Short mmCIF file of C-alpha atoms and ligand atoms in Angstrom, two decimals:
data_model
loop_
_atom_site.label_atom_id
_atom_site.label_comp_id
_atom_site.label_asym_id
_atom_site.label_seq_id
_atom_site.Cartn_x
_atom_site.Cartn_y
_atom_site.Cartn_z
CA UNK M 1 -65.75 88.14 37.90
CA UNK M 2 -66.45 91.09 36.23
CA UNK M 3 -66.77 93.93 38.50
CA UNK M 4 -65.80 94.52 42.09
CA UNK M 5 -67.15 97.09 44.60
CA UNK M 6 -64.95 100.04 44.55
CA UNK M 7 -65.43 100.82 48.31
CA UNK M 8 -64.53 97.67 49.01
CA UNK M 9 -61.06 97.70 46.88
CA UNK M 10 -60.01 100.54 48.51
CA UNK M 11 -59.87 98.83 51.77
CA UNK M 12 -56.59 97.72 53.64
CA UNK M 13 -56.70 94.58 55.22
CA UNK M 14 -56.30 94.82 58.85
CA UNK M 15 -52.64 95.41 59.90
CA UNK M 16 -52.59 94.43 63.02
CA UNK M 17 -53.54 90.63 62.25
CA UNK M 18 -51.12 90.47 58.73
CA UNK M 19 -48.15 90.80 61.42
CA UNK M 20 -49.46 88.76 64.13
CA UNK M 21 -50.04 85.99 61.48
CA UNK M 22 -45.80 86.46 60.16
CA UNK M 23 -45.10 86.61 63.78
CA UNK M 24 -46.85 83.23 64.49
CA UNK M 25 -45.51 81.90 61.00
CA UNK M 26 -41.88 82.10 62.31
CA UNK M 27 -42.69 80.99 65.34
CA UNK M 28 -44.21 77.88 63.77
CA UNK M 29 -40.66 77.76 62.02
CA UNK M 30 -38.52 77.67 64.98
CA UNK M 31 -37.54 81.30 65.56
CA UNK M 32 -38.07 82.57 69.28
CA UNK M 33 -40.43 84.88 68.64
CA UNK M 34 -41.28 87.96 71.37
CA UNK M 35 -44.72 88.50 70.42
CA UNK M 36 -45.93 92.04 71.37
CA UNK M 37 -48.32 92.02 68.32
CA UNK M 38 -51.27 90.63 69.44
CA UNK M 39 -54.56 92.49 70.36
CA UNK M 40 -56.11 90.23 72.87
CA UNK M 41 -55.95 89.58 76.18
CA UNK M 42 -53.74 86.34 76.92
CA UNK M 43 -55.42 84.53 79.52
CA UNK M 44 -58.30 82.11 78.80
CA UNK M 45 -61.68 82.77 79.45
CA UNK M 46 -62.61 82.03 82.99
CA UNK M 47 -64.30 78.69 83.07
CA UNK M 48 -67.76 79.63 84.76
CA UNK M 49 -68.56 82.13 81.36
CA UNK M 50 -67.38 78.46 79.35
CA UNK M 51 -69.80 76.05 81.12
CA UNK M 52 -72.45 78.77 80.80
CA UNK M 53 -72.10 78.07 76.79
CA UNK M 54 -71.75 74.38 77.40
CA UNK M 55 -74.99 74.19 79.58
CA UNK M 56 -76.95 76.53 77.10
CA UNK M 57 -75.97 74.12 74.31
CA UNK M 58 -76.73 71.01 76.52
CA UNK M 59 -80.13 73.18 77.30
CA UNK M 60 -80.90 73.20 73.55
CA UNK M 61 -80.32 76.71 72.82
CA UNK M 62 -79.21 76.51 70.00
CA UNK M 63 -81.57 78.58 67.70
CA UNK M 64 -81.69 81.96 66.80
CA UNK M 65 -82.45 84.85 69.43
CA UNK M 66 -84.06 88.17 69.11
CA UNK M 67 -81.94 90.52 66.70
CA UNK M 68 -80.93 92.74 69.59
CA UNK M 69 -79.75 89.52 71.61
CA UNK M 70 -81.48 87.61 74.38
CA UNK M 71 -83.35 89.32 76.41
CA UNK M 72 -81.71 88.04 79.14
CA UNK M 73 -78.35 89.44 78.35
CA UNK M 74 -79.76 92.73 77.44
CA UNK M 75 -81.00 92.82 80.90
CA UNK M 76 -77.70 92.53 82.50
CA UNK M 77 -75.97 94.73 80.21
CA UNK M 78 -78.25 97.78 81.11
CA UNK M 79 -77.73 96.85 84.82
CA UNK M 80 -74.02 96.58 83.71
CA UNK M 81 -74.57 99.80 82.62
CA UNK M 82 -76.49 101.85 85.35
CA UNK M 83 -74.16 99.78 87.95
CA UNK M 84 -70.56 100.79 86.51
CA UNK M 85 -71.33 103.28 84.63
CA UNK M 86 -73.75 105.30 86.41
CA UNK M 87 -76.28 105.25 82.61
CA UNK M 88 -79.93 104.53 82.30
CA UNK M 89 -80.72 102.68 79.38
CA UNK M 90 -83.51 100.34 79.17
CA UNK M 91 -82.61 96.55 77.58
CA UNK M 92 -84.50 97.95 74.56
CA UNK M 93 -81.85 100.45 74.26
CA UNK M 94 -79.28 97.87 73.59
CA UNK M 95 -78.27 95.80 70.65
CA UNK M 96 -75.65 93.00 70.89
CA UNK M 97 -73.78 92.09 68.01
CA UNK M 98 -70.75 89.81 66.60
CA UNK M 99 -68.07 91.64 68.73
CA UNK M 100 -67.66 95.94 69.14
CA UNK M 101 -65.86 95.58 65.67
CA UNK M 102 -69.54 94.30 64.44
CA UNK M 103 -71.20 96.91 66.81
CA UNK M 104 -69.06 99.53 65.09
CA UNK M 105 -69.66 98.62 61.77
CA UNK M 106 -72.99 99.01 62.01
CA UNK M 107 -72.85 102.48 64.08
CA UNK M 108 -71.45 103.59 60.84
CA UNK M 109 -73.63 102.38 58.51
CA UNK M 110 -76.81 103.78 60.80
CA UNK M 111 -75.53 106.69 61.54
CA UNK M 112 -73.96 108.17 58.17
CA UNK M 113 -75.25 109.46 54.58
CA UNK M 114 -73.05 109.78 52.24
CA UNK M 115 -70.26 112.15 52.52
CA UNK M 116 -70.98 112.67 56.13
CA UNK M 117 -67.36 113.30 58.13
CA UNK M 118 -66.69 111.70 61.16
CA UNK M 119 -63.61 113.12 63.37
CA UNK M 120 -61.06 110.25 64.36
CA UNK M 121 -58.55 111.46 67.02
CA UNK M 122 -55.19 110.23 65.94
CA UNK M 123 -53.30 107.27 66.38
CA UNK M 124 -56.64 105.74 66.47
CA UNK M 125 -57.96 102.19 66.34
CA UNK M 126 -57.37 100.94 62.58
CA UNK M 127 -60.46 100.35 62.05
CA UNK M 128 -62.45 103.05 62.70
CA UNK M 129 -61.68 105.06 58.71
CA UNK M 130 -62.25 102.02 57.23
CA UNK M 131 -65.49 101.26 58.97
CA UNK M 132 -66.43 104.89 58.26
CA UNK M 133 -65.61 104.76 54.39
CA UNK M 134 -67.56 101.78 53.90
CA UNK M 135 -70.62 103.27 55.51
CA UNK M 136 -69.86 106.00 52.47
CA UNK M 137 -68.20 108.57 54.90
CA UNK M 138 -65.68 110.23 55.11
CA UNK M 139 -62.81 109.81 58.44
CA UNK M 140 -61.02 113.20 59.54
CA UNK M 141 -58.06 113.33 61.53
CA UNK M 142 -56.82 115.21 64.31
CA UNK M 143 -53.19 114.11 65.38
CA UNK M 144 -52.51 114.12 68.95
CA UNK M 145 -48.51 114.10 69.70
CA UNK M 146 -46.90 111.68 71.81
CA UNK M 147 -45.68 115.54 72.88
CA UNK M 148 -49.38 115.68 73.84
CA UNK M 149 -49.88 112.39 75.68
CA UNK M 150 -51.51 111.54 72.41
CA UNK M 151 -54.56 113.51 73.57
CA UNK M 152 -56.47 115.88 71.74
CA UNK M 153 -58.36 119.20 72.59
CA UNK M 154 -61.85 121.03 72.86
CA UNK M 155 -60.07 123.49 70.44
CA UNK M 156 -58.72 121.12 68.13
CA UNK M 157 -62.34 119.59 67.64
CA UNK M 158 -63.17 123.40 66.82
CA UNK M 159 -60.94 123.22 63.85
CA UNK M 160 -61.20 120.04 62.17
CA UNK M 161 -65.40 120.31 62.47
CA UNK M 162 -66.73 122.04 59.47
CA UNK M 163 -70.40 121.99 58.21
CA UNK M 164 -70.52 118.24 57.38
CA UNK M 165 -69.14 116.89 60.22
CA UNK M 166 -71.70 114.80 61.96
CA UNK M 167 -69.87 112.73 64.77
CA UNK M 168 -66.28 112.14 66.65
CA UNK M 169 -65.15 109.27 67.22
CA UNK M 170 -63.33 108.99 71.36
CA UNK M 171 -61.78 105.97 72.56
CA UNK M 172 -60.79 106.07 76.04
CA UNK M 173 -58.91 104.39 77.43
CA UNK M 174 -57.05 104.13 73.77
CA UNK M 175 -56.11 101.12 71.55
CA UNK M 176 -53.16 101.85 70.47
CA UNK M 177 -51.59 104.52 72.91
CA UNK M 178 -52.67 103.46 76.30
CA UNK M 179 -53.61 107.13 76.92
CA UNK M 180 -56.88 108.00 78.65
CA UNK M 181 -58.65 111.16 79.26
CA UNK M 182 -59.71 111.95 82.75
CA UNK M 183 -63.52 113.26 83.21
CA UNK M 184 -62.94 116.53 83.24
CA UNK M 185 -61.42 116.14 79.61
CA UNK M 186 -64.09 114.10 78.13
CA UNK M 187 -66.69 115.94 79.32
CA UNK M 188 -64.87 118.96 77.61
CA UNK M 189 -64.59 117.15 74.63
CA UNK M 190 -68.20 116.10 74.73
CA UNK M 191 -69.56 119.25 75.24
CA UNK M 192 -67.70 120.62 72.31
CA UNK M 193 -68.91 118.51 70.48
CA UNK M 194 -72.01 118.99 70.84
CA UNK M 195 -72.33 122.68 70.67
CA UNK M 196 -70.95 121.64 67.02
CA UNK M 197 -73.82 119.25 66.42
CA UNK M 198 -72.00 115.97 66.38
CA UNK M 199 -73.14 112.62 67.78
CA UNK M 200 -70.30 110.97 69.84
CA UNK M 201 -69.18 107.61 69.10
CA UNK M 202 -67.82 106.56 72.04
CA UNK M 203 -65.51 103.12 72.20
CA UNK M 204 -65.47 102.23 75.87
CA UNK M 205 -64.05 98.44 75.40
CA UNK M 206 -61.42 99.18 77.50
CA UNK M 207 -62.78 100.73 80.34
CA UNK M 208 -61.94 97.68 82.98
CA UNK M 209 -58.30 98.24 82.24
CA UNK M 210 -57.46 101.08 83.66
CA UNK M 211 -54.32 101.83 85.95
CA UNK M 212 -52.63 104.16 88.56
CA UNK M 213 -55.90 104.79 90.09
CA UNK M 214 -57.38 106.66 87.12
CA UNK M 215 -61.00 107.26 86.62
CA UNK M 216 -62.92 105.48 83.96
CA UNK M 217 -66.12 108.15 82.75
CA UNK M 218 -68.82 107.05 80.27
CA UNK M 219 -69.54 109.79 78.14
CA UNK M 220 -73.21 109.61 77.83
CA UNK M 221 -73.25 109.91 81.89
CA UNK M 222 -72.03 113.96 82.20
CA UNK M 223 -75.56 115.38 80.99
CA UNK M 224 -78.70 114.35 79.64
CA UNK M 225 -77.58 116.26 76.49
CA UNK M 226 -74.43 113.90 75.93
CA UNK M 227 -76.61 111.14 77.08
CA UNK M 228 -78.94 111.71 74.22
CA UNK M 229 -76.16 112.87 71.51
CA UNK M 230 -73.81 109.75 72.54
CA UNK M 231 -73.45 106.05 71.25
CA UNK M 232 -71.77 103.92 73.40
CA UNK M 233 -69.96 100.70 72.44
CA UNK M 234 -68.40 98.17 74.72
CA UNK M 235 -67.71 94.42 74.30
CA UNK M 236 -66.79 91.17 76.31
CA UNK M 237 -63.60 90.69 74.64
CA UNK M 238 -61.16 92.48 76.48
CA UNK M 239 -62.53 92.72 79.92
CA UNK M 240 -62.89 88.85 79.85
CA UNK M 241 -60.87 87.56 77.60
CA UNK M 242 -63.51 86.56 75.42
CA UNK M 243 -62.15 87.28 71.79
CA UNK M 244 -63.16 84.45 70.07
CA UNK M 245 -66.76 84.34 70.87
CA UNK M 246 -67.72 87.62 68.80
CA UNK M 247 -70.06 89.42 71.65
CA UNK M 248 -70.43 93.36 71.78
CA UNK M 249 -73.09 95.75 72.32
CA UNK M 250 -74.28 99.67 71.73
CA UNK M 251 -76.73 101.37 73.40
CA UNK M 252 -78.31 104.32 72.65
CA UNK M 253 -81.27 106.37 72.15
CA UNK M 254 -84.42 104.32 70.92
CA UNK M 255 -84.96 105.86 67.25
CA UNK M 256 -81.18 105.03 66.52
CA UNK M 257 -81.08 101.31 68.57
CA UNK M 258 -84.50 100.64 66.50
CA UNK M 259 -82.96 101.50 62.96
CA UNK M 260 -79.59 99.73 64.06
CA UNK M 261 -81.85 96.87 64.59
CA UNK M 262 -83.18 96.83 61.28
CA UNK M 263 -79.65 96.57 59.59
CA UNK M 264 -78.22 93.80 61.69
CA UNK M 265 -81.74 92.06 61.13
CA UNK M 266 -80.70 91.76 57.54
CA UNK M 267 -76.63 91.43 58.12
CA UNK M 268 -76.60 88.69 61.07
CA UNK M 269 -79.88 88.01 62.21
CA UNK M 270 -78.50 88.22 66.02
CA UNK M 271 -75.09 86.87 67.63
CA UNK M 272 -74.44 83.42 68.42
CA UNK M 273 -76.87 81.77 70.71
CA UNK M 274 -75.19 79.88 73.20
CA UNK M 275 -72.20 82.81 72.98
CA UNK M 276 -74.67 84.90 74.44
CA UNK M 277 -76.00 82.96 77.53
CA UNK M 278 -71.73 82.50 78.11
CA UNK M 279 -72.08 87.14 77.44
CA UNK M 280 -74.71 86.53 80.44
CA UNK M 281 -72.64 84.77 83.30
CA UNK M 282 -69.30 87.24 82.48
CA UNK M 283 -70.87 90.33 82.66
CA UNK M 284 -73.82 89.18 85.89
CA UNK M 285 -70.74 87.52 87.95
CA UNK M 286 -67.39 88.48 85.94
CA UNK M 287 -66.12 90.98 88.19
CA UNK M 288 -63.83 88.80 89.93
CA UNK M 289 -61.96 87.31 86.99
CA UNK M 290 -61.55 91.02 85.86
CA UNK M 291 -59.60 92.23 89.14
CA UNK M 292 -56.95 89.20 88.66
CA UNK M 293 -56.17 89.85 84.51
CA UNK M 294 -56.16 93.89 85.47
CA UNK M 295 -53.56 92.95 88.21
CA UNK M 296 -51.33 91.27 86.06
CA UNK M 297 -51.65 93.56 83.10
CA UNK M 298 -50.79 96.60 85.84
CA UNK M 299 -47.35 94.64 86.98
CA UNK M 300 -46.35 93.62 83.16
CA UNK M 301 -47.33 97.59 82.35
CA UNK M 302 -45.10 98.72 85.46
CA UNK M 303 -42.55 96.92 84.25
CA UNK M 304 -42.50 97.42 79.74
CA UNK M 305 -42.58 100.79 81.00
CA UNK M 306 -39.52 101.08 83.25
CA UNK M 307 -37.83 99.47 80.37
CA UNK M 308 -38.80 100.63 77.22
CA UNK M 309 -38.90 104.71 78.86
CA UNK M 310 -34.79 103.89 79.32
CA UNK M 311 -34.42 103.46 75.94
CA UNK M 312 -32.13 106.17 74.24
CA UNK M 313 -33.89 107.84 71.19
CA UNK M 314 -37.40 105.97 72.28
CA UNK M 315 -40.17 108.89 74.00
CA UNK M 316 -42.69 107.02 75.68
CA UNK M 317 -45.74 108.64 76.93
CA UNK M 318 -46.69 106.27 80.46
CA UNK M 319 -49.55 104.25 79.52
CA UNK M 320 -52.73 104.41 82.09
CA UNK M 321 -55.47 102.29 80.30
CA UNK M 322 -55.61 99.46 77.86
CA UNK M 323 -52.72 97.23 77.31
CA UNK M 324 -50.73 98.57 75.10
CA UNK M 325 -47.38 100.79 74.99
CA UNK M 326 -46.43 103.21 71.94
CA UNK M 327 -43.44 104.34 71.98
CA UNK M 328 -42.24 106.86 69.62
CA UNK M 329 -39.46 105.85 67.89
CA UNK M 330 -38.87 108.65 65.03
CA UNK M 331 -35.82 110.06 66.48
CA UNK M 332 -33.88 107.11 64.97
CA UNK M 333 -34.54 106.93 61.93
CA UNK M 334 -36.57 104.64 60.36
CA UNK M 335 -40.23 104.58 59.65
CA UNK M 336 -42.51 102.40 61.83
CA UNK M 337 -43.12 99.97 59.11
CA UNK M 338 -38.99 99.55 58.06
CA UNK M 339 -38.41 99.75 62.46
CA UNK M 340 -41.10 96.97 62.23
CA UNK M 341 -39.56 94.74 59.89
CA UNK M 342 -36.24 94.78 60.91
CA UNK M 343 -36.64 94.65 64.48
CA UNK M 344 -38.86 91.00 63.32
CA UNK M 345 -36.35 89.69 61.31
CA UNK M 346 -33.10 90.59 62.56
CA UNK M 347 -33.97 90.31 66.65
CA UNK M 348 -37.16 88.29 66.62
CA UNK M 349 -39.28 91.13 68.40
CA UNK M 350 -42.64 91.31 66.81
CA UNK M 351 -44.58 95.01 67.13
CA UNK M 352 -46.99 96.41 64.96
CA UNK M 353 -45.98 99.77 62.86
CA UNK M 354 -47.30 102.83 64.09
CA UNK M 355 -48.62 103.73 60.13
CA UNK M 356 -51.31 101.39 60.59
CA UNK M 357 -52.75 103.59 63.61
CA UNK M 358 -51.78 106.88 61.77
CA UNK M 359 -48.28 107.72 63.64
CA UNK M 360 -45.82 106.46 61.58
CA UNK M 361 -43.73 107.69 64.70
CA UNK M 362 -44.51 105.14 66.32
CA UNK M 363 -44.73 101.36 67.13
CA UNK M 364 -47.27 99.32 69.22
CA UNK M 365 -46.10 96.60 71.51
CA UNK M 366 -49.03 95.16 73.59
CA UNK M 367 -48.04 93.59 76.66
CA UNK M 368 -50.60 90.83 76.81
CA UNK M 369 -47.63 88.47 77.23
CA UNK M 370 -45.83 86.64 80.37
CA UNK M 371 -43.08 89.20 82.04
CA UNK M 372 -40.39 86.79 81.12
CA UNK M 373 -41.30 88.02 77.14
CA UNK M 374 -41.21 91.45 78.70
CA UNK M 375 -37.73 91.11 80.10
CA UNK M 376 -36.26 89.23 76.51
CA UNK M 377 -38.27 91.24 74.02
CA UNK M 378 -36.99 94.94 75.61
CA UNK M 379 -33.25 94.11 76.22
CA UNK M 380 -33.54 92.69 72.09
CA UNK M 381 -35.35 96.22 71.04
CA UNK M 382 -32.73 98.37 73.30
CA UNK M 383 -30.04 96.44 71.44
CA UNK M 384 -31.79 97.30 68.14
CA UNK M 385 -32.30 101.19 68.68
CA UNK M 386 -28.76 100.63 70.24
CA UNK M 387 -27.45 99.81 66.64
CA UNK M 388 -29.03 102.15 64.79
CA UNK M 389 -27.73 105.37 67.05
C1 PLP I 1 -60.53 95.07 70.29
C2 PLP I 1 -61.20 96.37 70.02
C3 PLP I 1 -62.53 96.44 69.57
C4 PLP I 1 -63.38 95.27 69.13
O1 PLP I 1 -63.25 94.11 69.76
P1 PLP I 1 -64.27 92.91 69.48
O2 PLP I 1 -63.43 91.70 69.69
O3 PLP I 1 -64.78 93.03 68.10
O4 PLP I 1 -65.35 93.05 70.49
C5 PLP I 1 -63.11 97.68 69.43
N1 PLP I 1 -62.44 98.80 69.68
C6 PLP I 1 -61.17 98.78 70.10
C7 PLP I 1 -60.49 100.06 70.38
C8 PLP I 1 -60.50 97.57 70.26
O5 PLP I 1 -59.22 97.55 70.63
#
């Protein structure tokens, strides 16, 4: 081969999976792993969203759909979406594509011309830069402080904006902090934003897990100005652990859904048939199967953090959404990715280095994982920070 695309050289590959992949290697091997790596949830999908697949395929669908999805399942998301999230968009407003990571992708590559910057509040998903430097823009950060509660601020927005700036990116709650912003917060945010012109991209794939009795806020719900001004992602992965079947949607104002259309027309044609009809049962008659994962993610969060927040050397703001914990772990030394590395090899505790979400501060442990891993995996990290104090 002759040439490759520079764009596409620049890229890292995704962190997150090159350590969950070691972590499973030396698992494979024999060594008793404590996975905390992993970004899904761990349960399997409930079996009423399986046997909708199974009796679509039986059914015969099995060709392609409309590019924004059936119109079935675009039906129930916008009822999804005026039902939990208090949003009117019609099921032409909505586009479902191969997971939010697809849905994202193409956000990007609708939304930006080249050189555009987009505002990523930091540690942020690590995919968002990459997904904006492909699309030919440009990511810029604002670093929230686990000081902060990882959060940012109307006024920071102020200062990082500057005249080609054209959207911020807000996840809430946050993959990887755990952090989320209450309403009155976003709605700051938002309306910052848009007296600076931007479009908001906002990530909302984790708003079913959400703890302490917290409020979950859409952002394109506080006025009809955010409404028009906002993009909103969500996905079936995480609410219903449904990972592997690649379903995710965006919906937003016509002009944009219509040109999004046109791209993933020519990129995927639409998602997986029968994946869909499956989409359809989880999120018409998923609620159930949500409350039970959310309860057992709350008890394994109560618990990582009564045990990692006792941790000499270790500040740990307390996780509210998500399922993640991200502890900051500069005060002993070692950078995430060397704190990553040993911890794996010398005490069998897999986490993924902060660097990768842009805190090399930090480390992420997800607690997607049975309490008994919780109990082993903390007393092993205590007994590493232990050693290096
Ligand atoms: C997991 C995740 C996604 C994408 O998930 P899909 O499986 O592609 O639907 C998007 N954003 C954040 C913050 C995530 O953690």
């Amino acid at each position: 081969m002759k040439s490759l695309n520079s764009n596409i050289l620049a890229i890292q590959p995704s962190a997150t999976l090159a350590i969950a992949a070691l972590a499973k290697q030396l698992a494979a091997q024999g060594r008793p792993v404590c996975d905390f790596a992993a970004g899904e949830p761990d349960f399997d999908t409930p079996a009423f969203i399986k046997d909708a697949a199974i009796a679509a395929l039986r059914e015969g669908k099995t060709k392609y759909t409309p590019v924004a999805g059936v119109p079935k399942l675009c039906e129930v998301i916008a009822a999804k979406l005026k039902r939990d999230n208090g949003l009117d968009y019609k099921p032409s407003q909505i586009v479902v594509s191969c997971g939010a990571k697809h849905s994202l992708a193409l956000v990007f590559q609708t939304l930006l011309n080249p050189g555009d910057e987009v505002i990523i509040p930091a540690p942020y998903w690590l995919s968002y830069p990459e997904m904006v430097r492909i699309a030919g823009g440009v990511p810029v950060f604002i670093t929230a402080t686990s000081a902060a509660d990882f959060k940012i601020t109307p006024a920071d927005i102020e200062q990082a904006a500057t005249a080609r700036t054209v959207a911020l990116v807000i996840n809430s709650p946050c993959n990887p902090t755990g952090t989320m912003y209450t309403p009155a917060e976003l709605r700051a945010l938002g309306e910052t934003a848009l007296r600076l012109g931007l479009t908001l991209i906002s990530d909302e794939i984790y708003e079913k897990m959400v703890y302490d009795g917290n409020e979950q806020a859409s952002m394109a719900a506080f006025s009809p100005a955010l409404y028009a001004n906002t993009i909103t992602v969500n996905g079936m992965s995480k609410a219903y652990s449904m990972t592997g079947w690649r379903l995710g949607y965006t919906a937003a104002p016509e002009p944009f859904i219509k040109a999004m259309n046109a791209l993933q027309s020519h990129t995927a044609s639409a998602p997986n048939t029968f994946a869909q009809w499956g989409g359809v049962a989880a999120i018409d008659r998923g609620d159930d199967s949500i409350r039970e994962m959310v309860a057992a993610f709350d008890a394994r969060r109560r618990r990582i953090f009564d045990l990692m927040s006792a941790i000499p050397g270790v500040v740990c703001p307390r996780p509210t959404g998500a399922f993640y914990i991200f502890p900051d772990i500069s005060a002993l030394g070692l950078d995430s990715v060397t704190f990553a590395r040993r911890l794996l090899e010398e005490h069998n505790v897999a986490v993924v280095p902060g660097v990768a979400f842009g805190a090399d501060s930090c480390v992420r442990l997800s607690y997607a994982c049975t309490l008994e891993t919780i109990e082993t995996g903390l007393a092993r990290f205590r007994a590493f920070c232990a050693s290096l104090t």
